[in-house]
Amino acid sequence: MAAQRAYQIPEKYDLWIGNEWVPSHSNDVLENRSPLTGEVLGTVPDANEQDITLAVQSAEAAWRGWSDLGARKRANLLLKVADRLVEDAERFAWLETSDTGKPWRESIANVHTAADRLRYFAGVSRAFEGSTLPVSKNILSMHLREPLGVVGIMGAWNFPLNMFAGKIAPALAAGNSVVYKSPEPTPITTFELARLMGEILPPGVVNVVTGVGERAGASLVAHPDVRKISLTGSVETGPIVMASAARTTKRITLELGGKNAQIVYADADLKAAAQGVMLGAFMNQGQVCTSGSRIFAHRSVAEELQARVIEMIPKLRVGDPFDPDTQMGSMVYREHLESVMRYIELGKAEGGTILTGGKRLEVDGYPNGLFVEPTLFSGVHDDMTVACQEIFGPVATVHVFDEEDEVIARANLLDYGLAAGIWSQDLGRAHRTAQAVQAGRVWINCYNLFPSGAGFGGTKASGFGREDAFETLLEFTQTKNVIMDFAAERRSFYD
Ligand code: NAD
């Protein structure tokens, strides 16, 4: 299959501040390596505190003007960004695949998701109203919704483009300005979308910085003029960010990791469940926070489900990510691949049985590519490391259960609480289970669907706050209560 048309990747990016490329005050750079060839694609600044201050100043100078534009004009500009992004979908998808190794079909879908998030928030922000309460004949209480000002946003590297667009869209639609700290391994499409936004949005409304989390990210979290932090990241980073944000009384949203259960009941449509298991475990090479990597199958169907999945895995087209037929590409960076391989070894050492996969994969034309076989374990106890910790790779474990109460208790055993999948034709049972599982997102007879408007986020160690939905606008605004007395001269307290 012919590769897609190639596009240019700049050898060096500076910081994106005030709609301009601004050199960093730091002499340090981060090398961005191709997950497919191992070659250096280019460098980005490893920004320091001075850089962050500059970006925050740019955002601070911009947000009132942006807010004053009003919802209609802001929405129209965001819609224009979405249109331009879709017009340039092929280039963005090519850049995304080059930077992440994800298959072309997912990159194209991610571009459209990114545009859809922008359109969704442009749309709903027009209907974002405050409220009034007639306290009495002469007294009116009003709740006005105001933007927060400068918000600091940090994303993870697994969906760089749609995470950037999806996380900043509600902030912008509500009238805030943004400093976005791009995740270290995958900066390209974030910078390119910022560049595109620079042709449409006023300067300073969107600023993008790069750098390591412990310096650039930490400086952003600590900055006193940043009013809110929204982080998508690991369960380890979340509490660190939360503790630091507390020092300047910032609001926060934490979208953190998951170790998600897929429960397959005896009455499930097993063909659909097997497809759901595949999607849950192997989409984006398993580098998905909602990866449905703990598969609980009822004893009466476990063997058949397992057999169906094992039959489907060899048909999964793992290979050249630029081939539109490819379904699974490469891992994003070498150290992460090594971490996934360590987990696989640990699973074996702890007594798990590999049903299929477990090794690195060689793909024609990519001798240095970071490919891993889709891997399925059985014989895994609930307390084994591979069943308890987020691996963030194409690795899933199969567990057998007997009773509904039992499987719910086992699904809820971990501190994680992001997502769950339920497969059953008995909608009563499915709904009971959905209410009982501790997760912010539950899919019934489907998996890994992320429509705009459906609130996404976790509970327990997986974080709090909801993204992608109308209520996200609430999280990027604050209420100002204004009480007006139309007859003040007649009702003085001191009369
Ligand atoms: P990470 O926590 O290492 O980093 C996330 C972001 O936080 C990066 O931009 C990083 O630079 C920054 N950061 C790291 N340390 C920081 C600090 N001390 N102060 C401020 N910022 C800091 O996560 P990752 O490895 O980039 O991403 C993978 C993780 O993200 C996985 O756990 C995955 O489940 C999670 N994730 C969650 C969701 C969700 O919506 N719940 C979505 C995608 C990924």
XYZ file of C-alpha atoms and ligand atoms in Angstrom:
539
model
C 0.000 0.000 0.000
C 1.402 3.375 -0.986
C 2.319 5.706 1.843
C 0.431 8.967 2.208
C 1.818 12.130 0.719
C 4.600 13.471 2.983
C 4.589 16.938 4.524
C 7.256 19.138 6.043
C 8.141 19.013 9.750
C 10.129 22.032 10.975
C 13.547 21.124 12.399
C 12.955 23.460 15.293
C 9.966 25.019 16.994
C 10.156 28.008 19.315
C 7.469 28.788 21.861
C 4.105 30.030 20.593
C 3.340 33.180 22.548
C 1.119 36.091 21.462
C 0.645 34.564 17.984
C 4.401 34.613 17.366
C 7.288 32.175 17.570
C 9.325 33.331 20.549
C 12.766 31.908 21.381
C 13.018 30.354 24.821
C 15.056 31.896 27.658
C 16.300 28.398 28.348
C 19.188 26.942 26.377
C 17.774 23.464 26.836
C 15.863 21.686 24.108
C 13.932 18.457 23.895
C 14.568 16.181 20.944
C 11.452 14.860 19.311
C 12.151 11.397 17.895
C 10.109 9.530 15.341
C 8.515 6.437 16.853
C 8.790 4.824 13.430
C 12.430 5.420 12.492
C 14.076 6.598 15.705
C 15.351 9.682 13.857
C 15.182 13.126 15.418
C 12.226 14.888 13.795
C 13.162 18.203 15.360
C 13.615 20.023 18.637
C 11.335 22.027 20.901
C 12.317 24.298 23.795
C 12.532 22.890 27.293
C 10.915 26.034 28.679
C 11.856 27.533 32.036
C 10.014 29.703 34.547
C 10.805 32.928 32.644
C 9.203 31.485 29.519
C 6.108 30.496 31.442
C 5.858 33.985 32.926
C 6.043 35.469 29.438
C 3.309 33.144 28.178
C 1.089 33.929 31.176
C 1.622 37.678 30.644
C 0.588 37.292 27.024
C -2.559 35.406 28.070
C -3.296 37.894 30.859
C -3.142 40.795 28.386
C -5.520 38.996 26.013
C -8.362 37.518 28.004
C -10.495 40.593 28.769
C -10.618 41.632 25.129
C -11.440 38.055 24.147
C -14.151 37.859 26.786
C -15.574 41.235 25.748
C -15.974 40.024 22.156
C -19.008 38.117 23.363
C -20.110 34.535 22.820
C -21.284 34.972 19.230
C -18.045 36.394 17.843
C -15.914 33.979 19.843
C -17.988 31.061 18.601
C -17.724 32.191 14.986
C -13.940 32.359 15.255
C -13.758 28.889 16.803
C -15.954 27.557 14.007
C -13.552 29.080 11.514
C -10.653 27.269 13.220
C -12.591 23.993 12.982
C -13.302 24.532 9.274
C -9.662 25.291 8.513
C -8.554 22.244 10.488
C -10.858 19.974 8.491
C -9.695 21.535 5.204
C -6.147 20.623 6.236
C -7.093 17.195 7.652
C -4.657 15.186 5.548
C -1.655 17.213 6.643
C -2.669 17.134 10.303
C -3.257 13.385 10.145
C 0.098 12.849 8.490
C 1.859 14.913 11.144
C -0.018 13.088 13.917
C 0.930 9.673 12.584
C 4.543 10.779 12.096
C 4.757 11.989 15.684
C 2.813 9.218 17.437
C 2.996 6.149 15.182
C -0.773 5.776 15.401
C -2.571 4.332 12.380
C -3.677 6.701 9.677
C -7.369 5.882 10.118
C -7.182 6.911 13.783
C -5.241 10.082 13.009
C -7.853 11.158 10.455
C -10.626 10.362 12.945
C -8.774 12.334 15.626
C -8.610 15.414 13.369
C -12.375 15.260 12.931
C -12.903 14.750 16.669
C -10.739 17.802 17.328
C -12.857 19.872 14.933
C -16.056 18.513 16.434
C -15.020 19.546 19.955
C -14.367 23.080 18.714
C -17.746 23.149 16.982
C -19.571 21.668 19.946
C -18.249 24.255 22.392
C -18.707 27.080 19.889
C -22.348 25.972 19.643
C -23.264 25.390 23.267
C -21.475 28.501 24.493
C -24.151 30.514 22.654
C -26.752 28.935 24.936
C -24.755 29.346 28.133
C -27.021 31.462 30.271
C -26.918 32.761 33.821
C -30.004 32.846 36.011
C -32.193 35.294 37.871
C -34.101 34.897 41.103
C -36.836 37.397 41.949
C -36.200 37.582 45.694
C -39.129 39.974 46.168
C -40.989 42.610 44.192
C -38.073 45.041 44.343
C -35.090 42.758 44.754
C -33.574 40.770 41.929
C -30.711 38.341 42.361
C -28.711 37.529 39.217
C -26.110 34.852 38.654
C -23.712 35.979 35.972
C -21.299 33.494 34.421
C -17.831 34.983 34.049
C -14.630 33.572 32.587
C -11.834 32.860 35.045
C -9.071 34.683 33.154
C -5.870 32.793 32.309
C -6.131 29.035 32.497
C -3.185 26.626 32.391
C -3.796 23.353 30.603
C -1.564 20.307 30.371
C -2.297 17.318 28.188
C -1.042 13.762 27.762
C 0.742 12.465 24.666
C -1.637 9.730 23.507
C -4.082 11.974 21.591
C -2.053 15.152 21.113
C -4.247 16.934 18.572
C -7.738 16.226 19.825
C -6.643 16.578 23.426
C -5.279 20.059 22.709
C -8.381 21.110 20.778
C -10.827 19.400 23.147
C -9.263 20.772 26.314
C -8.869 24.382 25.156
C -12.215 24.637 23.293
C -14.448 25.034 26.395
C -11.960 27.402 28.017
C -11.894 29.634 24.938
C -15.622 29.425 24.258
C -16.263 30.632 27.817
C -13.994 33.672 27.305
C -10.741 32.590 28.947
C -7.255 32.714 27.482
C -5.003 29.671 27.614
C -1.405 28.674 28.229
C -1.123 25.064 27.062
C 1.862 22.945 28.099
C 2.224 20.346 25.387
C 3.162 16.802 26.430
C 6.868 16.165 25.901
C 6.893 13.353 23.287
C 4.316 14.702 20.800
C 4.418 18.473 20.224
C 3.974 18.759 16.452
C 0.228 18.923 15.813
C -0.284 21.091 18.889
C 2.141 23.679 17.539
C 0.659 23.406 14.032
C -2.891 23.902 15.284
C -1.696 26.842 17.396
C -0.105 28.304 14.257
C -3.404 27.903 12.394
C -5.299 29.477 15.301
C -2.894 32.407 15.135
C -4.339 33.300 11.719
C -7.831 33.511 13.192
C -7.771 34.302 16.925
C -6.430 37.491 18.555
C -2.849 37.358 19.877
C -2.364 35.922 23.347
C -5.630 34.003 23.483
C -3.807 30.710 22.830
C -0.192 30.263 23.922
C 1.702 26.984 23.674
C 4.822 26.055 25.585
C 6.888 22.890 25.672
C 9.184 21.520 28.334
C 9.434 18.910 31.001
C 6.540 18.622 33.424
C 8.670 19.146 36.512
C 9.860 22.566 35.281
C 7.590 24.049 32.591
C 4.460 22.312 33.879
C 5.239 22.986 37.527
C 5.915 26.696 36.809
C 2.563 26.980 35.075
C 0.763 25.335 37.986
C 2.543 27.594 40.486
C 2.017 30.877 38.613
C -0.179 33.194 40.703
C -1.968 34.726 37.690
C -3.197 31.372 36.426
C -6.722 30.858 37.758
C -7.314 27.243 36.888
C -5.327 24.166 35.939
C -6.742 21.390 33.818
C -4.494 18.331 33.623
C -4.762 15.140 31.654
C -2.066 12.832 32.913
C -1.156 9.978 35.174
C -2.411 9.179 38.667
C 1.078 10.032 39.917
C 1.122 13.547 38.444
C -2.438 14.441 39.494
C -1.842 14.720 43.243
C 1.451 16.613 42.724
C -0.353 19.181 40.579
C -3.237 19.334 43.047
C -0.901 20.034 45.971
C 0.925 22.763 44.090
C -2.275 24.380 42.785
C -3.573 24.557 46.363
C -0.858 27.077 47.278
C -2.437 29.675 44.998
C -6.041 28.489 45.524
C -6.532 27.427 41.935
C -9.448 25.479 40.617
C -8.465 22.186 39.036
C -9.726 19.480 36.760
C -7.851 16.181 36.846
C -8.314 13.623 34.074
C -6.052 10.803 35.174
C -5.285 7.219 34.350
C -7.496 4.146 34.412
C -7.398 0.367 34.718
C -10.796 -0.341 33.346
C -12.972 -3.422 33.600
C -14.997 -4.870 30.758
C -17.651 -7.196 32.178
C -19.021 -9.842 29.842
C -22.137 -11.534 31.250
C -23.380 -14.986 30.238
C -26.182 -13.470 28.138
C -23.911 -11.126 26.154
C -23.809 -11.037 22.380
C -20.378 -12.642 22.292
C -19.503 -11.524 18.786
C -20.104 -7.902 19.730
C -18.384 -8.368 23.084
C -15.293 -9.842 21.415
C -15.153 -6.849 19.064
C -15.541 -4.546 22.057
C -12.737 -6.315 23.861
C -10.492 -5.829 20.828
C -11.349 -2.143 20.562
C -10.975 -1.620 24.300
C -7.634 -3.348 24.523
C -5.890 -2.408 21.279
C -7.203 0.959 20.039
C -4.306 3.407 19.806
C -2.001 0.483 20.726
C -3.678 0.356 24.139
C -2.365 3.833 24.939
C -5.780 5.003 26.022
C -6.786 6.029 29.543
C -10.037 4.108 29.090
C -8.296 0.991 27.806
C -10.610 -1.895 28.758
C -7.703 -4.024 29.814
C -9.302 -6.073 32.630
C -11.721 -8.428 30.948
C -14.117 -10.199 33.314
C -15.927 -13.037 31.538
C -18.680 -15.158 33.083
C -17.467 -18.731 33.612
C -20.053 -20.122 31.182
C -18.801 -17.957 28.264
C -15.177 -17.286 29.175
C -13.759 -19.979 26.925
C -15.832 -18.997 23.942
C -15.082 -15.292 24.371
C -11.394 -16.032 24.707
C -11.474 -18.230 21.585
C -13.229 -15.520 19.586
C -10.699 -12.874 20.639
C -7.747 -15.167 19.932
C -9.163 -15.806 16.484
C -9.569 -12.094 15.810
C -6.096 -11.004 16.952
C -4.107 -12.444 14.013
C -6.516 -10.654 11.678
C -5.779 -7.321 13.326
C -3.709 -5.463 10.780
C -0.638 -4.289 12.704
C 1.900 -2.545 10.541
C 2.734 0.527 8.481
C 0.819 3.310 10.229
C 0.530 5.274 6.983
C -1.376 2.457 5.297
C -5.077 3.347 5.556
C -5.897 -0.325 6.173
C -3.633 -0.578 9.225
C -5.485 -0.942 12.526
C -2.583 -0.901 14.956
C 0.624 1.121 14.697
C 3.605 1.721 16.942
C 4.049 2.865 20.520
C 4.822 6.569 20.945
C 8.350 6.490 22.399
C 11.087 4.046 23.263
C 11.063 4.345 27.071
C 7.339 3.727 27.066
C 7.720 0.646 24.862
C 10.328 -0.642 27.319
C 7.924 -0.071 30.200
C 5.203 -2.076 28.401
C 7.652 -4.923 27.728
C 8.656 -4.926 31.426
C 5.002 -5.325 32.402
C 4.659 -8.265 30.031
C 7.708 -9.935 31.590
C 6.328 -9.248 35.054
C 2.995 -10.791 34.109
C 4.806 -13.963 33.065
C 7.011 -13.956 36.159
C 3.970 -13.582 38.417
C 2.436 -16.695 36.867
C 0.170 -15.343 34.110
C -0.199 -17.318 30.878
C 0.224 -15.530 27.574
C -2.582 -16.661 25.297
C -1.246 -14.663 22.380
C 1.350 -11.948 21.727
C 3.879 -10.826 24.309
C 6.702 -9.862 21.976
C 7.933 -6.917 19.957
C 6.912 -6.996 16.356
C 8.987 -6.297 13.257
C 7.244 -4.361 10.554
C 8.539 -4.177 6.978
C 10.109 -0.842 6.189
C 10.400 0.163 9.872
C 13.360 -1.737 11.381
C 13.495 0.717 14.292
C 9.739 1.017 14.805
C 8.254 0.562 18.277
C 5.703 -2.148 17.519
C 4.313 -4.577 20.112
C 2.139 -7.610 19.511
C -1.417 -7.405 20.817
C -1.123 -9.395 24.018
C -3.656 -11.356 26.030
C -3.006 -12.948 29.426
C -5.058 -15.551 31.252
C -4.470 -17.192 34.618
C -4.086 -13.779 36.197
C -5.184 -13.100 39.779
C -6.861 -9.797 40.510
C -3.977 -8.687 42.712
C -1.183 -9.316 40.220
C 0.667 -6.235 38.984
C -0.516 -6.602 35.373
C -4.112 -6.654 36.635
C -3.729 -3.694 39.006
C -1.515 -1.128 37.297
C -2.149 0.871 34.165
C 0.151 -0.539 31.476
C -0.919 1.873 28.719
C -0.071 -0.640 26.019
C -1.759 -3.415 24.002
C -1.966 -5.792 26.945
C -5.153 -7.195 28.481
C -5.893 -9.803 31.136
C -8.825 -12.239 31.174
C -10.512 -13.053 34.498
C -13.379 -15.463 35.181
C -16.354 -14.711 37.463
C -19.551 -16.451 38.623
C -21.890 -13.922 40.224
C -23.040 -10.373 39.490
C -22.202 -9.062 42.978
C -18.841 -10.742 42.835
C -17.817 -9.189 39.531
C -18.943 -5.733 40.605
C -16.865 -5.994 43.782
C -13.861 -7.159 41.781
C -14.274 -4.423 39.181
C -14.351 -1.847 42.003
C -11.345 -3.263 43.807
C -8.785 -0.798 42.473
C -8.301 2.876 43.300
C -8.807 3.744 39.645
C -12.313 4.803 38.628
C -12.293 6.021 35.050
C -14.359 3.760 32.790
C -16.081 0.392 32.509
C -17.715 -1.715 29.806
C -20.743 -3.961 30.315
C -21.860 -6.605 27.845
C -25.309 -8.095 28.446
C -28.613 -8.460 26.606
C -30.443 -8.104 29.916
C -30.767 -4.353 30.137
C -31.916 -4.528 33.744
C -28.725 -6.274 34.746
C -26.629 -3.961 32.575
C -28.214 -0.899 34.147
C -27.825 -2.285 37.691
C -24.174 -2.919 37.000
C -23.695 0.512 35.442
C -24.992 2.092 38.643
C -22.782 -0.067 40.847
C -19.434 0.268 39.103
C -17.237 3.069 40.351
C -16.387 4.846 37.112
C -17.094 8.189 35.496
C -17.914 6.627 32.115
C -19.755 3.349 31.541
C -20.360 1.836 28.117
C -23.142 -0.742 27.709
C -22.778 -2.995 24.659
C -20.218 -0.635 23.146
C -16.790 0.656 24.069
C -14.491 3.657 23.525
C -17.111 5.971 22.057
C -16.438 9.620 22.873
C -19.215 11.800 21.447
C -19.056 15.536 22.080
C -21.607 16.415 24.731
C -21.107 13.227 26.761
C -19.389 14.231 30.022
C -16.070 12.450 30.364
C -13.965 12.059 33.498
C -13.166 9.848 36.427
C -13.789 9.161 40.052
C -11.494 8.012 42.885
C -7.810 8.146 41.845
C -8.793 8.738 38.210
C -9.602 12.334 39.061
C -12.532 14.709 38.959
C -14.146 17.238 36.688
C -15.888 16.486 33.414
C -14.731 17.234 29.884
C -16.315 17.276 26.437
C -19.753 18.321 27.718
C -21.921 21.315 28.498
C -20.971 21.131 32.179
C -17.339 21.668 31.179
C -18.268 25.288 30.479
C -19.231 25.600 34.139
C -15.746 24.485 35.105
C -14.166 27.260 33.051
C -16.367 29.986 34.514
C -17.322 31.318 37.887
C -20.588 32.695 39.136
C -20.890 36.281 40.129
C -24.015 36.976 42.095
C -25.420 40.471 41.663
C -28.291 41.586 43.878
C -30.178 44.631 42.808
C -32.655 46.517 44.995
C -34.972 48.688 42.928
C -36.269 50.491 45.989
C -33.097 50.935 48.008
C -33.878 54.439 49.247
C -37.013 53.165 51.023
C -35.427 50.163 52.761
C -32.242 51.353 54.432
C -31.077 49.136 57.303
C -30.333 52.275 59.343
C -33.810 53.773 59.068
P 2.073 12.535 32.837
O 1.287 12.641 34.083
O 3.476 12.103 32.927
O 2.104 13.958 32.094
C 0.934 14.657 31.741
C 1.271 16.127 31.591
O 1.610 16.665 32.858
C 2.477 16.363 30.681
O 2.245 17.524 29.920
C 3.600 16.566 31.676
O 4.648 17.330 31.170
C 2.886 17.269 32.807
N 3.540 17.113 34.108
C 4.230 16.046 34.560
N 4.688 16.293 35.805
C 4.261 17.515 36.153
C 4.403 18.328 37.318
N 5.095 17.932 38.381
N 3.825 19.538 37.332
C 3.123 19.957 36.277
N 2.973 19.240 35.139
C 3.532 18.042 35.079
O 1.238 11.617 31.871
P 1.664 11.089 30.440
O 2.663 10.001 30.597
O 2.003 12.236 29.561
O 0.280 10.501 29.900
C -0.162 9.227 30.171
C -1.155 9.262 31.305
O -2.239 10.131 30.992
C -1.790 7.896 31.528
O -1.856 7.638 32.905
C -3.176 8.060 30.959
O -4.147 7.216 31.505
C -3.459 9.476 31.274
N -4.545 9.971 30.429
C -5.751 10.275 31.014
C -6.807 10.692 30.227
C -8.130 11.059 30.825
O -8.861 11.806 30.178
N -8.492 10.594 31.994
C -6.650 10.796 28.840
C -5.420 10.469 28.284
C -4.371 10.060 29.086
